[in-house]
Amino acid sequence: MNLIFLGPPGAGKGTHATRLSQELGIPQISTGDMLRRAIREGTQLGLRAKGYMDAGELVPDEVVLQMVRERLQAPDCQGGYIFDGFPRTLAQAEALAAFTRIDAVLNLEVDDELILHRLTGRRVCPECSGTFHIDYLSDPQVCPTCGGRLAQRADDARDTILNRLSVYRRQTEPLIAFYRQKGLLRSVSGAGKVDDNYLAVKAALGVP
Ligand code: AMP
């Protein structure tokens, strides 16, 4: 199955995509994670992307498209994949349609107030890539999975979150109509508890 997870930042795309990818045995392709890795490794791509990401702006389409095209060549993509955070513009969606077939697009719906709460309290583990919320951590600095030192993403600062939200509304939200028109869209609330939302995600995608 070739899937796209769509939704504003903080909707839970990454959380549900990680879980479903493990359950289905297909890779999760998170362009945000790939770009952050490139920045950590100091590659040319990372250098190009950093300024945009720190400001909460989108990285140029051709940079992201090239990265995705290369990723899809890997053998683990043969049996399907889950795009998490890609495509994010109409140009990306149209380019993608020219080189792959998408089976369904899951759209996670969450209002702005909840997004702000989730993202300002989000902490990530640089060691194991786990993502947590301070509301559920006994120690907000220590990863409960591997003991690593938790950090806040540079783009999870309040002003940057507000900009990412406005970028989402302007540049990514039009994809909802684009995929609805193609008959691929499945919308699910991302506002409830993680486990309940995940069951709704699976039901919407027809995954038993
Ligand atoms: P994410 O981890 O999905 O929230 O992405 C973090 C940041 O990476 C975004 O705010 C963008 O700057 C950049 N990014 C990730 N995916 C894309 C994409 N498909 N197109 C453009 N920029 C992206």
mmCIF file of N, CA and C in Angstrom, residues 69-188:
data_model
loop_
_atom_site.group_PDB
_atom_site.id
_atom_site.type_symbol
_atom_site.label_atom_id
_atom_site.label_comp_id
_atom_site.label_asym_id
_atom_site.label_seq_id
_atom_site.Cartn_x
_atom_site.Cartn_y
_atom_site.Cartn_z
ATOM 1 N N ARG A 69 12.523 11.095 -4.598
ATOM 2 C CA ARG A 69 12.757 10.212 -5.761
ATOM 3 C C ARG A 69 13.859 9.220 -5.456
ATOM 4 N N GLU A 70 14.954 9.715 -4.845
ATOM 5 C CA GLU A 70 16.074 8.826 -4.506
ATOM 6 C C GLU A 70 15.649 7.794 -3.471
ATOM 7 N N ARG A 71 14.885 8.244 -2.486
ATOM 8 C CA ARG A 71 14.464 7.326 -1.403
ATOM 9 C C ARG A 71 13.610 6.180 -1.947
ATOM 10 N N LEU A 72 12.777 6.483 -2.934
ATOM 11 C CA LEU A 72 11.877 5.455 -3.472
ATOM 12 C C LEU A 72 12.611 4.378 -4.266
ATOM 13 N N GLN A 73 13.874 4.646 -4.627
ATOM 14 C CA GLN A 73 14.668 3.637 -5.342
ATOM 15 C C GLN A 73 15.112 2.500 -4.409
ATOM 16 N N ALA A 74 15.106 2.763 -3.101
ATOM 17 C CA ALA A 74 15.629 1.760 -2.156
ATOM 18 C C ALA A 74 14.734 0.514 -2.169
ATOM 19 N N PRO A 75 15.348 -0.666 -2.004
ATOM 20 C CA PRO A 75 14.590 -1.919 -2.105
ATOM 21 C C PRO A 75 13.444 -2.016 -1.104
ATOM 22 N N ASP A 76 13.589 -1.385 0.074
ATOM 23 C CA ASP A 76 12.527 -1.524 1.086
ATOM 24 C C ASP A 76 11.229 -0.813 0.686
ATOM 25 N N CYS A 77 11.253 -0.038 -0.400
ATOM 26 C CA CYS A 77 10.031 0.661 -0.830
ATOM 27 C C CYS A 77 9.200 -0.170 -1.810
ATOM 28 N N GLN A 78 9.721 -1.341 -2.174
ATOM 29 C CA GLN A 78 9.039 -2.150 -3.195
ATOM 30 C C GLN A 78 7.629 -2.573 -2.769
ATOM 31 N N GLY A 79 7.456 -2.864 -1.469
ATOM 32 C CA GLY A 79 6.165 -3.376 -1.001
ATOM 33 C C GLY A 79 5.216 -2.298 -0.512
ATOM 34 N N GLY A 80 5.549 -1.034 -0.725
ATOM 35 C CA GLY A 80 4.690 0.061 -0.282
ATOM 36 C C GLY A 80 5.415 0.956 0.712
ATOM 37 N N TYR A 81 4.787 2.072 1.081
ATOM 38 C CA TYR A 81 5.416 3.044 1.991
ATOM 39 C C TYR A 81 4.367 4.025 2.489
ATOM 40 N N ILE A 82 4.740 4.710 3.562
ATOM 41 C CA ILE A 82 3.858 5.740 4.115
ATOM 42 C C ILE A 82 4.595 7.080 4.070
ATOM 43 N N PHE A 83 4.101 8.015 3.302
ATOM 44 C CA PHE A 83 4.679 9.362 3.304
ATOM 45 C C PHE A 83 4.127 10.124 4.497
ATOM 46 N N ASP A 84 5.044 10.683 5.263
ATOM 47 C CA ASP A 84 4.670 11.436 6.469
ATOM 48 C C ASP A 84 5.241 12.850 6.298
ATOM 49 N N GLY A 85 4.357 13.815 6.042
ATOM 50 C CA GLY A 85 4.833 15.191 5.843
ATOM 51 C C GLY A 85 5.225 15.484 4.409
ATOM 52 N N PHE A 86 4.849 14.631 3.509
ATOM 53 C CA PHE A 86 5.097 14.830 2.072
ATOM 54 C C PHE A 86 3.911 14.232 1.314
ATOM 55 N N PRO A 87 3.377 14.847 0.293
ATOM 56 C CA PRO A 87 3.717 16.165 -0.240
ATOM 57 C C PRO A 87 3.123 17.285 0.611
ATOM 58 N N ARG A 88 3.681 18.479 0.468
ATOM 59 C CA ARG A 88 3.224 19.621 1.256
ATOM 60 C C ARG A 88 2.800 20.796 0.378
ATOM 61 N N THR A 89 2.968 20.673 -0.924
ATOM 62 C CA THR A 89 2.504 21.727 -1.849
ATOM 63 C C THR A 89 1.826 21.022 -3.028
ATOM 64 N N LEU A 90 1.011 21.797 -3.753
ATOM 65 C CA LEU A 90 0.368 21.220 -4.942
ATOM 66 C C LEU A 90 1.406 20.784 -5.960
ATOM 67 N N ALA A 91 2.486 21.572 -6.085
ATOM 68 C CA ALA A 91 3.540 21.206 -7.042
ATOM 69 C C ALA A 91 4.150 19.854 -6.676
ATOM 70 N N GLN A 92 4.366 19.622 -5.377
ATOM 71 C CA GLN A 92 4.914 18.323 -4.955
ATOM 72 C C GLN A 92 3.920 17.200 -5.256
ATOM 73 N N ALA A 93 2.629 17.449 -4.983
ATOM 74 C CA ALA A 93 1.611 16.406 -5.205
ATOM 75 C C ALA A 93 1.507 16.072 -6.686
ATOM 76 N N GLU A 94 1.581 17.097 -7.524
ATOM 77 C CA GLU A 94 1.472 16.845 -8.966
ATOM 78 C C GLU A 94 2.712 16.098 -9.471
ATOM 79 N N ALA A 95 3.888 16.496 -8.990
ATOM 80 C CA ALA A 95 5.117 15.803 -9.405
ATOM 81 C C ALA A 95 5.071 14.346 -8.940
ATOM 82 N N LEU A 96 4.613 14.138 -7.714
ATOM 83 C CA LEU A 96 4.543 12.782 -7.170
ATOM 84 C C LEU A 96 3.635 11.897 -8.022
ATOM 85 N N ALA A 97 2.512 12.459 -8.444
ATOM 86 C CA ALA A 97 1.551 11.682 -9.247
ATOM 87 C C ALA A 97 2.187 11.200 -10.539
ATOM 88 N N ALA A 98 3.216 11.908 -10.996
ATOM 89 C CA ALA A 98 3.862 11.515 -12.248
ATOM 90 C C ALA A 98 4.826 10.352 -12.063
ATOM 91 N N PHE A 99 5.293 10.086 -10.830
ATOM 92 C CA PHE A 99 6.238 8.972 -10.692
ATOM 93 C C PHE A 99 5.823 7.876 -9.712
ATOM 94 N N THR A 100 4.619 8.001 -9.126
ATOM 95 C CA THR A 100 4.158 6.889 -8.291
ATOM 96 C C THR A 100 2.638 6.851 -8.208
ATOM 97 N N ARG A 101 2.108 5.700 -7.783
ATOM 98 C CA ARG A 101 0.654 5.575 -7.627
ATOM 99 C C ARG A 101 0.329 5.580 -6.132
ATOM 100 N N ILE A 102 -0.598 6.442 -5.731
ATOM 101 C CA ILE A 102 -0.992 6.520 -4.322
ATOM 102 C C ILE A 102 -2.331 5.801 -4.149
ATOM 103 N N ASP A 103 -2.446 4.975 -3.078
ATOM 104 C CA ASP A 103 -3.682 4.218 -2.861
ATOM 105 C C ASP A 103 -4.676 4.959 -1.971
ATOM 106 N N ALA A 104 -4.165 5.704 -0.984
ATOM 107 C CA ALA A 104 -5.074 6.439 -0.094
ATOM 108 C C ALA A 104 -4.316 7.560 0.606
ATOM 109 N N VAL A 105 -5.078 8.608 0.977
ATOM 110 C CA VAL A 105 -4.497 9.759 1.675
ATOM 111 C C VAL A 105 -5.254 9.927 2.986
ATOM 112 N N LEU A 106 -4.542 9.763 4.093
ATOM 113 C CA LEU A 106 -5.181 9.917 5.393
ATOM 114 C C LEU A 106 -5.006 11.356 5.868
ATOM 115 N N ASN A 107 -6.125 12.028 6.147
ATOM 116 C CA ASN A 107 -6.084 13.428 6.562
ATOM 117 C C ASN A 107 -6.459 13.521 8.035
ATOM 118 N N LEU A 108 -5.482 13.931 8.877
ATOM 119 C CA LEU A 108 -5.734 14.038 10.320
ATOM 120 C C LEU A 108 -6.158 15.464 10.653
ATOM 121 N N GLU A 109 -7.327 15.603 11.297
ATOM 122 C CA GLU A 109 -7.877 16.930 11.586
ATOM 123 C C GLU A 109 -7.717 17.278 13.075
ATOM 124 N N VAL A 110 -7.078 18.436 13.328
ATOM 125 C CA VAL A 110 -6.872 18.909 14.710
ATOM 126 C C VAL A 110 -6.943 20.434 14.711
ATOM 127 N N ASP A 111 -7.579 21.033 15.749
ATOM 128 C CA ASP A 111 -7.666 22.502 15.725
ATOM 129 C C ASP A 111 -6.382 23.164 16.263
ATOM 130 N N ASP A 112 -6.255 24.465 15.959
ATOM 131 C CA ASP A 112 -4.997 25.183 16.231
ATOM 132 C C ASP A 112 -4.591 25.201 17.707
ATOM 133 N N GLU A 113 -5.595 25.329 18.593
ATOM 134 C CA GLU A 113 -5.289 25.427 20.027
ATOM 135 C C GLU A 113 -4.595 24.151 20.517
ATOM 136 N N LEU A 114 -5.126 23.015 20.107
ATOM 137 C CA LEU A 114 -4.544 21.737 20.510
ATOM 138 C C LEU A 114 -3.156 21.551 19.891
ATOM 139 N N ILE A 115 -2.994 22.011 18.657
ATOM 140 C CA ILE A 115 -1.687 21.910 18.003
ATOM 141 C C ILE A 115 -0.626 22.678 18.795
ATOM 142 N N LEU A 116 -0.991 23.899 19.215
ATOM 143 C CA LEU A 116 -0.039 24.712 19.978
ATOM 144 C C LEU A 116 0.347 24.010 21.280
ATOM 145 N N HIS A 117 -0.643 23.447 21.961
ATOM 146 C CA HIS A 117 -0.367 22.750 23.215
ATOM 147 C C HIS A 117 0.561 21.554 22.962
ATOM 148 N N ARG A 118 0.237 20.795 21.924
ATOM 149 C CA ARG A 118 1.047 19.598 21.642
ATOM 150 C C ARG A 118 2.477 19.960 21.272
ATOM 151 N N LEU A 119 2.632 20.959 20.417
ATOM 152 C CA LEU A 119 3.984 21.234 19.900
ATOM 153 C C LEU A 119 4.855 21.987 20.895
ATOM 154 N N THR A 120 4.268 22.887 21.689
ATOM 155 C CA THR A 120 5.113 23.587 22.672
ATOM 156 C C THR A 120 5.594 22.603 23.745
ATOM 157 N N GLY A 121 4.816 21.521 23.990
ATOM 158 C CA GLY A 121 5.222 20.541 25.001
ATOM 159 C C GLY A 121 5.935 19.335 24.422
ATOM 160 N N ARG A 122 6.180 19.342 23.108
ATOM 161 C CA ARG A 122 6.805 18.166 22.476
ATOM 162 C C ARG A 122 8.303 18.113 22.787
ATOM 163 N N ARG A 123 8.787 16.925 23.097
ATOM 164 C CA ARG A 123 10.224 16.706 23.290
ATOM 165 C C ARG A 123 10.628 15.499 22.449
ATOM 166 N N VAL A 124 11.827 15.576 21.864
ATOM 167 C CA VAL A 124 12.278 14.471 21.026
ATOM 168 C C VAL A 124 13.598 13.921 21.551
ATOM 169 N N CYS A 125 13.815 12.630 21.289
ATOM 170 C CA CYS A 125 15.054 12.004 21.726
ATOM 171 C C CYS A 125 15.994 11.884 20.532
ATOM 172 N N PRO A 126 17.142 12.547 20.583
ATOM 173 C CA PRO A 126 18.082 12.472 19.451
ATOM 174 C C PRO A 126 18.688 11.080 19.295
ATOM 175 N N GLU A 127 18.651 10.265 20.370
ATOM 176 C CA GLU A 127 19.243 8.926 20.296
ATOM 177 C C GLU A 127 18.327 7.939 19.559
ATOM 178 N N CYS A 128 17.041 7.858 20.004
ATOM 179 C CA CYS A 128 16.166 6.803 19.449
ATOM 180 C C CYS A 128 15.039 7.380 18.594
ATOM 181 N N SER A 129 15.018 8.713 18.406
ATOM 182 C CA SER A 129 13.997 9.400 17.599
ATOM 183 C C SER A 129 12.601 9.343 18.216
ATOM 184 N N GLY A 130 12.489 8.902 19.463
ATOM 185 C CA GLY A 130 11.181 8.884 20.127
ATOM 186 C C GLY A 130 10.648 10.301 20.308
ATOM 187 N N THR A 131 9.310 10.429 20.301
ATOM 188 C CA THR A 131 8.669 11.727 20.495
ATOM 189 C C THR A 131 7.729 11.637 21.691
ATOM 190 N N PHE A 132 7.786 12.627 22.575
ATOM 191 C CA PHE A 132 6.999 12.578 23.820
ATOM 192 C C PHE A 132 6.400 13.951 24.112
ATOM 193 N N HIS A 133 5.454 13.971 25.082
ATOM 194 C CA HIS A 133 4.897 15.256 25.519
ATOM 195 C C HIS A 133 5.180 15.421 27.005
ATOM 196 N N ILE A 134 5.565 16.644 27.397
ATOM 197 C CA ILE A 134 5.958 16.855 28.807
ATOM 198 C C ILE A 134 4.839 16.484 29.780
ATOM 199 N N ASP A 135 3.577 16.554 29.350
ATOM 200 C CA ASP A 135 2.458 16.172 30.226
ATOM 201 C C ASP A 135 2.564 14.711 30.670
ATOM 202 N N TYR A 136 3.251 13.889 29.867
ATOM 203 C CA TYR A 136 3.298 12.446 30.167
ATOM 204 C C TYR A 136 4.687 11.958 30.576
ATOM 205 N N LEU A 137 5.586 12.903 30.881
ATOM 206 C CA LEU A 137 6.944 12.491 31.257
ATOM 207 C C LEU A 137 7.164 12.726 32.749
ATOM 208 N N SER A 138 7.738 11.733 33.446
ATOM 209 C CA SER A 138 8.035 11.980 34.862
ATOM 210 C C SER A 138 9.243 12.914 34.953
ATOM 211 N N ASP A 139 10.221 12.745 34.045
ATOM 212 C CA ASP A 139 11.338 13.689 33.968
ATOM 213 C C ASP A 139 11.390 14.243 32.546
ATOM 214 N N PRO A 140 11.091 15.547 32.367
ATOM 215 C CA PRO A 140 10.988 16.105 31.019
ATOM 216 C C PRO A 140 12.312 16.155 30.253
ATOM 217 N N GLN A 141 13.415 15.730 30.921
ATOM 218 C CA GLN A 141 14.712 15.795 30.238
ATOM 219 C C GLN A 141 15.232 14.430 29.817
ATOM 220 N N VAL A 142 14.600 13.363 30.312
ATOM 221 C CA VAL A 142 15.153 12.025 30.067
ATOM 222 C C VAL A 142 14.198 11.177 29.235
ATOM 223 N N CYS A 143 14.736 10.571 28.176
ATOM 224 C CA CYS A 143 13.918 9.719 27.305
ATOM 225 C C CYS A 143 13.475 8.472 28.066
ATOM 226 N N PRO A 144 12.151 8.240 28.176
ATOM 227 C CA PRO A 144 11.684 7.067 28.917
ATOM 228 C C PRO A 144 11.970 5.760 28.187
ATOM 229 N N THR A 145 12.315 5.826 26.902
ATOM 230 C CA THR A 145 12.592 4.596 26.143
ATOM 231 C C THR A 145 14.051 4.181 26.265
ATOM 232 N N CYS A 146 14.988 5.146 26.051
ATOM 233 C CA CYS A 146 16.405 4.744 25.992
ATOM 234 C C CYS A 146 17.297 5.498 26.981
ATOM 235 N N GLY A 147 16.713 6.427 27.739
ATOM 236 C CA GLY A 147 17.526 7.161 28.724
ATOM 237 C C GLY A 147 18.288 8.334 28.122
ATOM 238 N N GLY A 148 18.123 8.578 26.805
ATOM 239 C CA GLY A 148 18.795 9.709 26.135
ATOM 240 C C GLY A 148 18.309 11.051 26.688
ATOM 241 N N ARG A 149 19.058 12.105 26.354
ATOM 242 C CA ARG A 149 18.683 13.428 26.842
ATOM 243 C C ARG A 149 17.708 14.071 25.863
ATOM 244 N N LEU A 150 16.479 14.360 26.333
ATOM 245 C CA LEU A 150 15.444 14.897 25.445
ATOM 246 C C LEU A 150 15.739 16.341 25.070
ATOM 247 N N ALA A 151 15.288 16.715 23.876
ATOM 248 C CA ALA A 151 15.503 18.082 23.395
ATOM 249 C C ALA A 151 14.205 18.601 22.789
ATOM 250 N N GLN A 152 14.146 19.922 22.612
ATOM 251 C CA GLN A 152 13.009 20.521 21.924
ATOM 252 C C GLN A 152 13.452 20.814 20.499
ATOM 253 N N ARG A 153 12.606 20.514 19.517
ATOM 254 C CA ARG A 153 12.952 20.844 18.137
ATOM 255 C C ARG A 153 13.040 22.355 17.985
ATOM 256 N N ALA A 154 14.033 22.816 17.214
ATOM 257 C CA ALA A 154 14.237 24.264 17.050
ATOM 258 C C ALA A 154 12.966 24.922 16.520
ATOM 259 N N ASP A 155 12.212 24.189 15.675
ATOM 260 C CA ASP A 155 11.015 24.795 15.085
ATOM 261 C C ASP A 155 9.769 24.590 15.942
ATOM 262 N N ASP A 156 9.929 24.101 17.171
ATOM 263 C CA ASP A 156 8.785 23.994 18.084
ATOM 264 C C ASP A 156 8.690 25.195 19.023
ATOM 265 N N ALA A 157 9.399 26.270 18.732
ATOM 266 C CA ALA A 157 9.225 27.526 19.488
ATOM 267 C C ALA A 157 7.891 28.143 19.050
ATOM 268 N N ARG A 158 7.209 28.829 19.988
ATOM 269 C CA ARG A 158 5.835 29.285 19.742
ATOM 270 C C ARG A 158 5.665 30.084 18.443
ATOM 271 N N ASP A 159 6.538 31.061 18.210
ATOM 272 C CA ASP A 159 6.380 31.902 17.009
ATOM 273 C C ASP A 159 6.578 31.088 15.729
ATOM 274 N N THR A 160 7.521 30.145 15.794
ATOM 275 C CA THR A 160 7.778 29.310 14.617
ATOM 276 C C THR A 160 6.603 28.371 14.369
ATOM 277 N N ILE A 161 5.990 27.885 15.455
ATOM 278 C CA ILE A 161 4.810 27.021 15.295
ATOM 279 C C ILE A 161 3.704 27.809 14.587
ATOM 280 N N LEU A 162 3.499 29.056 15.029
ATOM 281 C CA LEU A 162 2.433 29.871 14.415
ATOM 282 C C LEU A 162 2.712 30.047 12.926
ATOM 283 N N ASN A 163 3.976 30.258 12.574
ATOM 284 C CA ASN A 163 4.310 30.395 11.153
ATOM 285 C C ASN A 163 4.095 29.084 10.404
ATOM 286 N N ARG A 164 4.482 27.959 11.023
ATOM 287 C CA ARG A 164 4.280 26.658 10.353
ATOM 288 C C ARG A 164 2.801 26.416 10.103
ATOM 289 N N LEU A 165 1.972 26.836 11.068
ATOM 290 C CA LEU A 165 0.524 26.662 10.889
ATOM 291 C C LEU A 165 0.009 27.496 9.726
ATOM 292 N N SER A 166 0.502 28.726 9.637
ATOM 293 C CA SER A 166 0.003 29.562 8.542
ATOM 294 C C SER A 166 0.534 29.053 7.191
ATOM 295 N N VAL A 167 1.774 28.542 7.185
ATOM 296 C CA VAL A 167 2.309 27.911 5.964
ATOM 297 C C VAL A 167 1.448 26.704 5.590
ATOM 298 N N TYR A 168 1.063 25.926 6.608
ATOM 299 C CA TYR A 168 0.223 24.754 6.344
ATOM 300 C C TYR A 168 -1.099 25.178 5.697
ATOM 301 N N ARG A 169 -1.771 26.153 6.304
ATOM 302 C CA ARG A 169 -3.086 26.570 5.779
ATOM 303 C C ARG A 169 -2.967 27.067 4.342
ATOM 304 N N ARG A 170 -1.916 27.825 4.085
ATOM 305 C CA ARG A 170 -1.755 28.446 2.769
ATOM 306 C C ARG A 170 -1.286 27.442 1.715
ATOM 307 N N GLN A 171 -0.273 26.629 2.070
ATOM 308 C CA GLN A 171 0.384 25.831 1.021
ATOM 309 C C GLN A 171 -0.005 24.353 1.002
ATOM 310 N N THR A 172 -0.370 23.817 2.159
ATOM 311 C CA THR A 172 -0.620 22.373 2.201
ATOM 312 C C THR A 172 -2.111 22.029 2.218
ATOM 313 N N GLU A 173 -2.907 22.859 2.871
ATOM 314 C CA GLU A 173 -4.336 22.534 2.977
ATOM 315 C C GLU A 173 -5.020 22.339 1.617
ATOM 316 N N PRO A 174 -4.607 23.063 0.565
ATOM 317 C CA PRO A 174 -5.236 22.812 -0.738
ATOM 318 C C PRO A 174 -5.115 21.365 -1.228
ATOM 319 N N LEU A 175 -4.182 20.600 -0.625
ATOM 320 C CA LEU A 175 -4.042 19.200 -1.035
ATOM 321 C C LEU A 175 -5.263 18.372 -0.625
ATOM 322 N N ILE A 176 -5.995 18.845 0.384
ATOM 323 C CA ILE A 176 -7.185 18.113 0.830
ATOM 324 C C ILE A 176 -8.182 18.032 -0.329
ATOM 325 N N ALA A 177 -8.444 19.181 -0.957
ATOM 326 C CA ALA A 177 -9.385 19.197 -2.097
ATOM 327 C C ALA A 177 -8.814 18.409 -3.273
ATOM 328 N N PHE A 178 -7.496 18.529 -3.470
ATOM 329 C CA PHE A 178 -6.824 17.834 -4.580
ATOM 330 C C PHE A 178 -7.048 16.322 -4.486
ATOM 331 N N TYR A 179 -6.836 15.763 -3.274
ATOM 332 C CA TYR A 179 -6.970 14.322 -3.133
ATOM 333 C C TYR A 179 -8.426 13.884 -2.976
ATOM 334 N N ARG A 180 -9.263 14.800 -2.457
ATOM 335 C CA ARG A 180 -10.696 14.459 -2.372
ATOM 336 C C ARG A 180 -11.241 14.256 -3.781
ATOM 337 N N GLN A 181 -10.825 15.154 -4.654
ATOM 338 C CA GLN A 181 -11.287 15.086 -6.042
ATOM 339 C C GLN A 181 -10.864 13.795 -6.730
ATOM 340 N N LYS A 182 -9.719 13.265 -6.290
ATOM 341 C CA LYS A 182 -9.237 12.008 -6.874
ATOM 342 C C LYS A 182 -9.880 10.792 -6.200
ATOM 343 N N GLY A 183 -10.737 11.055 -5.174
ATOM 344 C CA GLY A 183 -11.411 9.957 -4.470
ATOM 345 C C GLY A 183 -10.499 9.211 -3.513
ATOM 346 N N LEU A 184 -9.372 9.826 -3.118
ATOM 347 C CA LEU A 184 -8.396 9.120 -2.274
ATOM 348 C C LEU A 184 -8.453 9.530 -0.808
ATOM 349 N N LEU A 185 -9.180 10.618 -0.490
ATOM 350 C CA LEU A 185 -9.091 11.208 0.848
ATOM 351 C C LEU A 185 -9.899 10.443 1.894
ATOM 352 N N ARG A 186 -9.258 10.183 3.062
ATOM 353 C CA ARG A 186 -9.959 9.591 4.221
ATOM 354 C C ARG A 186 -9.649 10.502 5.396
ATOM 355 N N SER A 187 -10.656 11.218 5.912
ATOM 356 C CA SER A 187 -10.421 12.155 7.017
ATOM 357 C C SER A 187 -10.783 11.525 8.354
ATOM 358 N N VAL A 188 -9.925 11.787 9.346
ATOM 359 C CA VAL A 188 -10.095 11.220 10.691
ATOM 360 C C VAL A 188 -9.734 12.307 11.693
#
